[in-house]
mmCIF file of N, CA and C in Angstrom:
data_model
loop_
_atom_site.group_PDB
_atom_site.id
_atom_site.type_symbol
_atom_site.label_atom_id
_atom_site.label_comp_id
_atom_site.label_asym_id
_atom_site.label_seq_id
_atom_site.Cartn_x
_atom_site.Cartn_y
_atom_site.Cartn_z
ATOM 1 N N MET Q 1 -8.913 -10.890 4.717
ATOM 2 C CA MET Q 1 -8.734 -9.584 4.103
ATOM 3 C C MET Q 1 -9.143 -9.650 2.641
ATOM 4 N N LYS Q 2 -9.723 -8.566 2.187
ATOM 5 C CA LYS Q 2 -10.203 -8.506 0.808
ATOM 6 C C LYS Q 2 -9.204 -7.853 -0.137
ATOM 7 N N LEU Q 3 -8.071 -7.414 0.394
ATOM 8 C CA LEU Q 3 -6.994 -6.839 -0.408
ATOM 9 C C LEU Q 3 -5.740 -7.639 -0.112
ATOM 10 N N LYS Q 4 -5.049 -8.077 -1.151
ATOM 11 C CA LYS Q 4 -3.873 -8.937 -0.998
ATOM 12 C C LYS Q 4 -2.663 -8.303 -1.663
ATOM 13 N N ILE Q 5 -1.491 -8.524 -1.092
ATOM 14 C CA ILE Q 5 -0.241 -8.032 -1.670
ATOM 15 C C ILE Q 5 0.130 -8.904 -2.865
ATOM 16 N N LYS Q 6 0.347 -8.274 -4.017
ATOM 17 C CA LYS Q 6 0.850 -8.996 -5.194
ATOM 18 C C LYS Q 6 2.371 -8.940 -5.233
ATOM 19 N N GLY Q 7 2.949 -7.804 -4.815
ATOM 20 C CA GLY Q 7 4.403 -7.703 -4.814
ATOM 21 C C GLY Q 7 4.897 -6.276 -4.871
ATOM 22 N N ILE Q 8 6.206 -6.161 -4.897
ATOM 23 C CA ILE Q 8 6.889 -4.882 -5.053
ATOM 24 C C ILE Q 8 7.558 -4.921 -6.420
ATOM 25 N N GLU Q 9 7.294 -3.917 -7.242
ATOM 26 C CA GLU Q 9 7.818 -3.875 -8.608
ATOM 27 C C GLU Q 9 8.843 -2.754 -8.753
ATOM 28 N N ASP Q 10 9.858 -3.006 -9.563
ATOM 29 C CA ASP Q 10 10.902 -2.026 -9.886
ATOM 30 C C ASP Q 10 11.528 -1.407 -8.637
ATOM 31 N N ALA Q 11 11.811 -2.243 -7.651
ATOM 32 C CA ALA Q 11 12.425 -1.782 -6.398
ATOM 33 C C ALA Q 11 13.739 -1.063 -6.677
ATOM 34 N N GLY Q 12 13.936 0.069 -6.007
ATOM 35 C CA GLY Q 12 15.164 0.837 -6.129
ATOM 36 C C GLY Q 12 15.151 1.886 -7.224
ATOM 37 N N VAL Q 13 14.087 1.942 -8.035
ATOM 38 C CA VAL Q 13 13.969 2.918 -9.127
ATOM 39 C C VAL Q 13 12.795 3.836 -8.789
ATOM 40 N N LEU Q 14 13.077 5.009 -8.230
ATOM 41 C CA LEU Q 14 12.029 5.867 -7.664
ATOM 42 C C LEU Q 14 10.870 6.128 -8.627
ATOM 43 N N ASP Q 15 11.139 6.446 -9.889
ATOM 44 C CA ASP Q 15 10.063 6.781 -10.823
ATOM 45 C C ASP Q 15 9.128 5.617 -11.117
ATOM 46 N N LYS Q 16 9.572 4.379 -10.880
ATOM 47 C CA LYS Q 16 8.758 3.203 -11.195
ATOM 48 C C LYS Q 16 8.388 2.373 -9.972
ATOM 49 N N GLU Q 17 9.111 2.541 -8.883
ATOM 50 C CA GLU Q 17 8.956 1.684 -7.699
ATOM 51 C C GLU Q 17 7.537 1.757 -7.137
ATOM 52 N N ARG Q 18 6.949 0.563 -6.902
ATOM 53 C CA ARG Q 18 5.571 0.528 -6.427
ATOM 54 C C ARG Q 18 5.265 -0.794 -5.737
ATOM 55 N N ALA Q 19 4.330 -0.741 -4.812
ATOM 56 C CA ALA Q 19 3.755 -1.939 -4.201
ATOM 57 C C ALA Q 19 2.399 -2.139 -4.872
ATOM 58 N N VAL Q 20 2.110 -3.388 -5.242
ATOM 59 C CA VAL Q 20 0.885 -3.686 -5.981
ATOM 60 C C VAL Q 20 0.014 -4.631 -5.155
ATOM 61 N N PHE Q 21 -1.279 -4.327 -5.111
ATOM 62 C CA PHE Q 21 -2.258 -5.096 -4.353
ATOM 63 C C PHE Q 21 -3.429 -5.435 -5.273
ATOM 64 N N LYS Q 22 -4.150 -6.513 -4.957
ATOM 65 C CA LYS Q 22 -5.316 -6.903 -5.755
ATOM 66 C C LYS Q 22 -6.491 -7.186 -4.829
ATOM 67 N N ALA Q 23 -7.658 -6.679 -5.223
ATOM 68 C CA ALA Q 23 -8.878 -6.880 -4.438
ATOM 69 C C ALA Q 23 -9.488 -8.240 -4.758
ATOM 70 N N SER Q 24 -9.797 -9.009 -3.721
ATOM 71 C CA SER Q 24 -10.464 -10.304 -3.900
ATOM 72 C C SER Q 24 -11.981 -10.173 -3.752
ATOM 73 N N ALA Q 25 -12.444 -8.971 -3.367
ATOM 74 C CA ALA Q 25 -13.873 -8.681 -3.219
ATOM 75 C C ALA Q 25 -14.045 -7.165 -3.182
ATOM 76 N N ASP Q 26 -15.272 -6.688 -3.301
ATOM 77 C CA ASP Q 26 -15.543 -5.255 -3.182
ATOM 78 C C ASP Q 26 -15.146 -4.805 -1.778
ATOM 79 N N GLU Q 27 -14.574 -3.594 -1.687
ATOM 80 C CA GLU Q 27 -14.050 -3.129 -0.400
ATOM 81 C C GLU Q 27 -13.773 -1.632 -0.473
ATOM 82 N N ASP Q 28 -13.667 -0.995 0.678
ATOM 83 C CA ASP Q 28 -13.185 0.384 0.781
ATOM 84 C C ASP Q 28 -11.700 0.303 1.094
ATOM 85 N N VAL Q 29 -10.863 0.779 0.182
ATOM 86 C CA VAL Q 29 -9.415 0.685 0.375
ATOM 87 C C VAL Q 29 -8.955 1.547 1.555
ATOM 88 N N GLY Q 30 -9.799 2.458 2.018
ATOM 89 C CA GLY Q 30 -9.487 3.276 3.187
ATOM 90 C C GLY Q 30 -9.432 2.489 4.481
ATOM 91 N N HIS Q 31 -9.749 1.204 4.423
ATOM 92 C CA HIS Q 31 -9.655 0.328 5.596
ATOM 93 C C HIS Q 31 -8.308 -0.370 5.677
ATOM 94 N N TYR Q 32 -7.328 0.102 4.889
ATOM 95 C CA TYR Q 32 -6.023 -0.563 4.854
ATOM 96 C C TYR Q 32 -4.883 0.421 5.073
ATOM 97 N N ILE Q 33 -3.880 -0.069 5.796
ATOM 98 C CA ILE Q 33 -2.647 0.673 6.048
ATOM 99 C C ILE Q 33 -1.484 -0.183 5.572
ATOM 100 N N VAL Q 34 -0.514 0.457 4.915
ATOM 101 C CA VAL Q 34 0.701 -0.218 4.459
ATOM 102 C C VAL Q 34 1.858 0.223 5.347
ATOM 103 N N PHE Q 35 2.644 -0.743 5.786
ATOM 104 C CA PHE Q 35 3.862 -0.467 6.553
ATOM 105 C C PHE Q 35 5.071 -0.876 5.736
ATOM 106 N N LYS Q 36 6.116 -0.068 5.803
ATOM 107 C CA LYS Q 36 7.426 -0.464 5.302
ATOM 108 C C LYS Q 36 8.241 -0.819 6.533
ATOM 109 N N THR Q 37 8.725 -2.044 6.584
ATOM 110 C CA THR Q 37 9.497 -2.497 7.734
ATOM 111 C C THR Q 37 10.628 -3.399 7.257
ATOM 112 N N LYS Q 38 11.266 -4.106 8.156
ATOM 113 C CA LYS Q 38 12.396 -4.989 7.840
ATOM 114 C C LYS Q 38 12.076 -6.415 8.257
ATOM 115 N N LYS Q 39 12.636 -7.357 7.521
ATOM 116 C CA LYS Q 39 12.540 -8.761 7.925
ATOM 117 C C LYS Q 39 13.349 -8.949 9.201
ATOM 118 N N SER Q 40 12.852 -9.803 10.098
ATOM 119 C CA SER Q 40 13.605 -10.132 11.317
ATOM 120 C C SER Q 40 13.638 -11.648 11.491
ATOM 121 N N GLY Q 41 13.813 -12.333 10.401
ATOM 122 C CA GLY Q 41 13.819 -13.790 10.371
ATOM 123 C C GLY Q 41 13.185 -14.245 9.074
ATOM 124 N N GLU Q 42 13.121 -15.537 8.871
ATOM 125 C CA GLU Q 42 12.563 -16.064 7.621
ATOM 126 C C GLU Q 42 11.093 -15.702 7.417
ATOM 127 N N THR Q 43 10.305 -15.725 8.484
ATOM 128 C CA THR Q 43 8.865 -15.471 8.351
ATOM 129 C C THR Q 43 8.368 -14.364 9.274
ATOM 130 N N LYS Q 44 9.274 -13.577 9.830
ATOM 131 C CA LYS Q 44 8.887 -12.521 10.769
ATOM 132 C C LYS Q 44 9.377 -11.171 10.273
ATOM 133 N N VAL Q 45 8.693 -10.123 10.745
ATOM 134 C CA VAL Q 45 9.100 -8.761 10.431
ATOM 135 C C VAL Q 45 9.191 -7.960 11.720
ATOM 136 N N SER Q 46 9.914 -6.861 11.649
ATOM 137 C CA SER Q 46 10.040 -5.960 12.786
ATOM 138 C C SER Q 46 8.689 -5.321 13.086
ATOM 139 N N SER Q 47 8.388 -5.127 14.356
ATOM 140 C CA SER Q 47 7.148 -4.449 14.754
ATOM 141 C C SER Q 47 7.356 -2.937 14.831
ATOM 142 N N ARG Q 48 8.473 -2.458 14.286
ATOM 143 C CA ARG Q 48 8.782 -1.026 14.276
ATOM 144 C C ARG Q 48 8.872 -0.537 12.834
ATOM 145 N N PRO Q 49 7.733 -0.254 12.195
ATOM 146 C CA PRO Q 49 7.771 0.189 10.796
ATOM 147 C C PRO Q 49 8.474 1.534 10.659
ATOM 148 N N SER Q 50 9.190 1.700 9.554
ATOM 149 C CA SER Q 50 9.880 2.965 9.313
ATOM 150 C C SER Q 50 9.009 3.946 8.532
ATOM 151 N N LEU Q 51 8.039 3.455 7.770
ATOM 152 C CA LEU Q 51 7.114 4.306 7.019
ATOM 153 C C LEU Q 51 5.714 3.699 7.073
ATOM 154 N N THR Q 52 4.707 4.572 7.014
ATOM 155 C CA THR Q 52 3.313 4.132 7.064
ATOM 156 C C THR Q 52 2.505 4.898 6.023
ATOM 157 N N PHE Q 53 1.594 4.212 5.343
ATOM 158 C CA PHE Q 53 0.687 4.858 4.391
ATOM 159 C C PHE Q 53 -0.725 4.337 4.637
ATOM 160 N N TRP Q 54 -1.641 5.232 4.973
ATOM 161 C CA TRP Q 54 -3.045 4.873 5.163
ATOM 162 C C TRP Q 54 -3.787 5.317 3.903
ATOM 163 N N PHE Q 55 -4.359 4.362 3.182
ATOM 164 C CA PHE Q 55 -5.073 4.691 1.954
ATOM 165 C C PHE Q 55 -6.271 5.578 2.261
ATOM 166 N N PRO Q 56 -6.549 6.562 1.386
ATOM 167 C CA PRO Q 56 -7.767 7.360 1.557
ATOM 168 C C PRO Q 56 -8.993 6.516 1.215
ATOM 169 N N ASP Q 57 -10.148 6.928 1.722
ATOM 170 C CA ASP Q 57 -11.387 6.203 1.430
ATOM 171 C C ASP Q 57 -11.655 6.204 -0.074
ATOM 172 N N ARG Q 58 -11.847 5.009 -0.616
ATOM 173 C CA ARG Q 58 -12.225 4.845 -2.023
ATOM 174 C C ARG Q 58 -12.765 3.435 -2.195
ATOM 175 N N GLU Q 59 -13.947 3.331 -2.768
ATOM 176 C CA GLU Q 59 -14.533 2.014 -3.028
ATOM 177 C C GLU Q 59 -13.806 1.356 -4.195
ATOM 178 N N ILE Q 60 -13.440 0.096 -4.015
ATOM 179 C CA ILE Q 60 -12.820 -0.682 -5.077
ATOM 180 C C ILE Q 60 -13.647 -1.943 -5.289
ATOM 181 N N LYS Q 61 -13.500 -2.536 -6.444
ATOM 182 C CA LYS Q 61 -14.273 -3.726 -6.814
ATOM 183 C C LYS Q 61 -13.364 -4.951 -6.893
ATOM 184 N N LYS Q 62 -13.986 -6.113 -6.836
ATOM 185 C CA LYS Q 62 -13.261 -7.373 -6.981
ATOM 186 C C LYS Q 62 -12.415 -7.328 -8.258
ATOM 187 N N ASP Q 63 -11.175 -7.783 -8.158
ATOM 188 C CA ASP Q 63 -10.187 -7.837 -9.244
ATOM 189 C C ASP Q 63 -9.549 -6.498 -9.581
ATOM 190 N N ASP Q 64 -9.941 -5.406 -8.911
ATOM 191 C CA ASP Q 64 -9.244 -4.135 -9.111
ATOM 192 C C ASP Q 64 -7.820 -4.244 -8.582
ATOM 193 N N LEU Q 65 -6.929 -3.477 -9.190
ATOM 194 C CA LEU Q 65 -5.563 -3.358 -8.696
ATOM 195 C C LEU Q 65 -5.427 -2.054 -7.935
ATOM 196 N N VAL Q 66 -4.662 -2.083 -6.858
ATOM 197 C CA VAL Q 66 -4.314 -0.898 -6.087
ATOM 198 C C VAL Q 66 -2.796 -0.799 -6.161
ATOM 199 N N VAL Q 67 -2.311 0.317 -6.701
ATOM 200 C CA VAL Q 67 -0.882 0.499 -6.933
ATOM 201 C C VAL Q 67 -0.412 1.674 -6.089
ATOM 202 N N LEU Q 68 0.554 1.429 -5.218
ATOM 203 C CA LEU Q 68 1.101 2.470 -4.348
ATOM 204 C C LEU Q 68 2.526 2.777 -4.789
ATOM 205 N N TYR Q 69 2.687 3.912 -5.488
ATOM 206 C CA TYR Q 69 4.017 4.355 -5.904
ATOM 207 C C TYR Q 69 4.737 4.991 -4.722
ATOM 208 N N SER Q 70 6.038 4.806 -4.655
ATOM 209 C CA SER Q 70 6.839 5.421 -3.593
ATOM 210 C C SER Q 70 6.961 6.927 -3.798
ATOM 211 N N LYS Q 71 7.024 7.373 -5.041
ATOM 212 C CA LYS Q 71 7.220 8.785 -5.379
ATOM 213 C C LYS Q 71 5.965 9.606 -5.089
ATOM 214 N N GLY Q 72 6.072 10.899 -5.296
ATOM 215 C CA GLY Q 72 4.926 11.780 -5.182
ATOM 216 C C GLY Q 72 4.101 11.770 -6.451
ATOM 217 N N GLY Q 73 2.858 12.197 -6.365
ATOM 218 C CA GLY Q 73 1.980 12.260 -7.528
ATOM 219 C C GLY Q 73 0.553 12.541 -7.105
ATOM 220 N N VAL Q 74 -0.350 12.511 -8.063
ATOM 221 C CA VAL Q 74 -1.769 12.763 -7.832
ATOM 222 C C VAL Q 74 -2.518 11.442 -7.968
ATOM 223 N N ASN Q 75 -3.314 11.092 -6.970
ATOM 224 C CA ASN Q 75 -4.081 9.843 -6.994
ATOM 225 C C ASN Q 75 -5.047 9.838 -8.179
ATOM 226 N N THR Q 76 -5.051 8.726 -8.926
ATOM 227 C CA THR Q 76 -5.917 8.588 -10.092
ATOM 228 C C THR Q 76 -6.429 7.159 -10.191
ATOM 229 N N SER Q 77 -7.357 6.945 -11.100
ATOM 230 C CA SER Q 77 -7.850 5.601 -11.420
ATOM 231 C C SER Q 77 -8.027 5.511 -12.921
ATOM 232 N N THR Q 78 -7.853 4.301 -13.454
ATOM 233 C CA THR Q 78 -8.068 4.067 -14.876
ATOM 234 C C THR Q 78 -8.587 2.651 -15.079
ATOM 235 N N THR Q 79 -9.455 2.479 -16.067
ATOM 236 C CA THR Q 79 -9.964 1.149 -16.396
ATOM 237 C C THR Q 79 -8.939 0.439 -17.264
ATOM 238 N N ASN Q 80 -8.596 -0.794 -16.897
ATOM 239 C CA ASN Q 80 -7.603 -1.527 -17.681
ATOM 240 C C ASN Q 80 -8.279 -2.393 -18.740
ATOM 241 N N THR Q 81 -7.484 -3.079 -19.538
ATOM 242 C CA THR Q 81 -7.996 -3.836 -20.685
ATOM 243 C C THR Q 81 -8.907 -4.995 -20.297
ATOM 244 N N LYS Q 82 -8.818 -5.479 -19.057
ATOM 245 C CA LYS Q 82 -9.655 -6.594 -18.616
ATOM 246 C C LYS Q 82 -10.966 -6.122 -17.992
ATOM 247 N N GLY Q 83 -11.192 -4.795 -17.987
ATOM 248 C CA GLY Q 83 -12.429 -4.253 -17.448
ATOM 249 C C GLY Q 83 -12.367 -3.884 -15.979
ATOM 250 N N ALA Q 84 -11.318 -4.288 -15.294
ATOM 251 C CA ALA Q 84 -11.134 -3.901 -13.892
ATOM 252 C C ALA Q 84 -10.516 -2.500 -13.857
ATOM 253 N N THR Q 85 -10.455 -1.920 -12.691
ATOM 254 C CA THR Q 85 -9.882 -0.590 -12.528
ATOM 255 C C THR Q 85 -8.561 -0.693 -11.786
ATOM 256 N N SER Q 86 -7.604 0.107 -12.218
ATOM 257 C CA SER Q 86 -6.343 0.252 -11.494
ATOM 258 C C SER Q 86 -6.388 1.590 -10.773
ATOM 259 N N HIS Q 87 -6.164 1.556 -9.472
ATOM 260 C CA HIS Q 87 -6.195 2.752 -8.630
ATOM 261 C C HIS Q 87 -4.758 3.081 -8.246
ATOM 262 N N PHE Q 88 -4.305 4.295 -8.564
ATOM 263 C CA PHE Q 88 -2.923 4.691 -8.325
ATOM 264 C C PHE Q 88 -2.858 5.682 -7.168
ATOM 265 N N PHE Q 89 -2.009 5.364 -6.188
ATOM 266 C CA PHE Q 89 -1.783 6.212 -5.023
ATOM 267 C C PHE Q 89 -0.290 6.508 -4.930
ATOM 268 N N TYR Q 90 0.057 7.604 -4.240
ATOM 269 C CA TYR Q 90 1.446 8.056 -4.184
ATOM 270 C C TYR Q 90 1.846 8.364 -2.749
ATOM 271 N N TRP Q 91 2.993 7.768 -2.331
ATOM 272 C CA TRP Q 91 3.483 7.879 -0.962
ATOM 273 C C TRP Q 91 4.179 9.214 -0.717
ATOM 274 N N GLY Q 92 4.726 9.835 -1.754
ATOM 275 C CA GLY Q 92 5.374 11.138 -1.611
ATOM 276 C C GLY Q 92 6.813 11.091 -1.135
ATOM 277 N N GLN Q 93 7.485 9.976 -1.333
ATOM 278 C CA GLN Q 93 8.881 9.837 -0.913
ATOM 279 C C GLN Q 93 9.814 10.456 -1.960
ATOM 280 N N ASN Q 94 10.975 10.945 -1.492
ATOM 281 C CA ASN Q 94 11.958 11.577 -2.377
ATOM 282 C C ASN Q 94 13.049 10.631 -2.841
ATOM 283 N N SER Q 95 13.064 9.431 -2.306
ATOM 284 C CA SER Q 95 14.059 8.431 -2.706
ATOM 285 C C SER Q 95 13.414 7.052 -2.617
ATOM 286 N N PRO Q 96 13.985 6.065 -3.313
ATOM 287 C CA PRO Q 96 13.408 4.715 -3.270
ATOM 288 C C PRO Q 96 13.360 4.182 -1.839
ATOM 289 N N ILE Q 97 12.327 3.407 -1.539
ATOM 290 C CA ILE Q 97 12.203 2.856 -0.183
ATOM 291 C C ILE Q 97 12.346 1.344 -0.151
ATOM 292 N N TRP Q 98 12.245 0.685 -1.294
ATOM 293 C CA TRP Q 98 12.339 -0.780 -1.356
ATOM 294 C C TRP Q 98 13.679 -1.164 -1.982
ATOM 295 N N ASN Q 99 14.774 -0.706 -1.393
ATOM 296 C CA ASN Q 99 16.076 -0.901 -2.018
ATOM 297 C C ASN Q 99 17.013 -1.839 -1.255
ATOM 298 N N HIS Q 100 16.512 -2.578 -0.289
ATOM 299 C CA HIS Q 100 17.325 -3.549 0.454
ATOM 300 C C HIS Q 100 16.610 -4.898 0.471
ATOM 301 N N SER Q 101 17.373 -5.964 0.426
ATOM 302 C CA SER Q 101 16.774 -7.304 0.357
ATOM 303 C C SER Q 101 15.992 -7.675 1.614
ATOM 304 N N ASN Q 102 16.233 -6.975 2.727
ATOM 305 C CA ASN Q 102 15.482 -7.289 3.947
ATOM 306 C C ASN Q 102 14.305 -6.335 4.185
ATOM 307 N N ASP Q 103 13.995 -5.467 3.214
ATOM 308 C CA ASP Q 103 12.801 -4.629 3.308
ATOM 309 C C ASP Q 103 11.562 -5.501 3.157
ATOM 310 N N ALA Q 104 10.493 -5.120 3.838
ATOM 311 C CA ALA Q 104 9.248 -5.883 3.762
ATOM 312 C C ALA Q 104 8.061 -4.930 3.743
ATOM 313 N N VAL Q 105 7.048 -5.287 2.954
ATOM 314 C CA VAL Q 105 5.788 -4.554 2.937
ATOM 315 C C VAL Q 105 4.781 -5.366 3.749
ATOM 316 N N VAL Q 106 4.059 -4.668 4.632
ATOM 317 C CA VAL Q 106 3.022 -5.293 5.449
ATOM 318 C C VAL Q 106 1.720 -4.552 5.175
ATOM 319 N N LEU Q 107 0.655 -5.295 4.925
ATOM 320 C CA LEU Q 107 -0.668 -4.722 4.706
ATOM 321 C C LEU Q 107 -1.538 -5.066 5.902
ATOM 322 N N LEU Q 108 -2.129 -4.050 6.513
ATOM 323 C CA LEU Q 108 -2.938 -4.227 7.712
ATOM 324 C C LEU Q 108 -4.361 -3.754 7.434
ATOM 325 N N SER Q 109 -5.345 -4.560 7.787
ATOM 326 C CA SER Q 109 -6.751 -4.196 7.662
ATOM 327 C C SER Q 109 -7.211 -3.561 8.969
ATOM 328 N N VAL Q 110 -7.822 -2.380 8.869
ATOM 329 C CA VAL Q 110 -8.317 -1.679 10.061
ATOM 330 C C VAL Q 110 -9.780 -1.289 9.834
ATOM 331 N N ASP Q 111 -10.677 -2.038 10.422
ATOM 332 C CA ASP Q 111 -12.098 -1.752 10.260
ATOM 333 C C ASP Q 111 -12.621 -0.767 11.301
ATOM 334 N N GLU Q 112 -11.933 -0.666 12.430
ATOM 335 C CA GLU Q 112 -12.340 0.272 13.479
ATOM 336 C C GLU Q 112 -11.101 0.909 14.083
ATOM 337 N N TRP Q 113 -11.247 2.130 14.543
ATOM 338 C CA TRP Q 113 -10.175 2.802 15.251
ATOM 339 C C TRP Q 113 -10.773 3.876 16.134
ATOM 340 N N ASP Q 114 -9.978 4.360 17.062
ATOM 341 C CA ASP Q 114 -10.385 5.410 17.987
ATOM 342 C C ASP Q 114 -9.434 6.579 17.800
ATOM 343 N N LEU Q 115 -9.887 7.784 18.066
ATOM 344 C CA LEU Q 115 -9.087 8.974 17.839
ATOM 345 C C LEU Q 115 -9.235 9.921 19.018
ATOM 346 N N LYS Q 116 -8.136 10.491 19.469
ATOM 347 C CA LYS Q 116 -8.149 11.475 20.549
ATOM 348 C C LYS Q 116 -7.008 12.444 20.307
ATOM 349 N N PHE Q 117 -7.262 13.739 20.496
ATOM 350 C CA PHE Q 117 -6.233 14.757 20.350
ATOM 351 C C PHE Q 117 -5.778 15.218 21.730
ATOM 352 N N PRO Q 118 -4.530 15.616 21.874
ATOM 353 C CA PRO Q 118 -4.060 16.115 23.171
ATOM 354 C C PRO Q 118 -4.897 17.319 23.626
ATOM 355 N N GLY Q 119 -5.182 17.389 24.908
ATOM 356 C CA GLY Q 119 -5.930 18.509 25.459
ATOM 357 C C GLY Q 119 -7.443 18.393 25.328
ATOM 358 N N ASN Q 120 -7.930 17.332 24.738
ATOM 359 C CA ASN Q 120 -9.389 17.159 24.585
ATOM 360 C C ASN Q 120 -9.904 16.114 25.535
#
């Protein structure tokens, strides 16, 4: 995967709470989905995520940061002091989501998918 989890920052504080990711190569961040789930052991997580966020299509470059705030907001990007870009996305939650020690963030790469609507 070309996008890696750096961590969860300011957990439990809605205005600041965010999951942070870093690009190890150029990539379309729209190929990634974030799950909020629970730990089910030392190295395992539940396969039943409670929340899901699929990033919109956006090209990112190596060393860019991708920041997913739990709160609502408008997606933006800004160039940081090291010349890389920080891309800010918003989950739209009304309360903190990373407020328990057994919460876990999972990042999934999806390069292909299929779509079908009922009745079609």
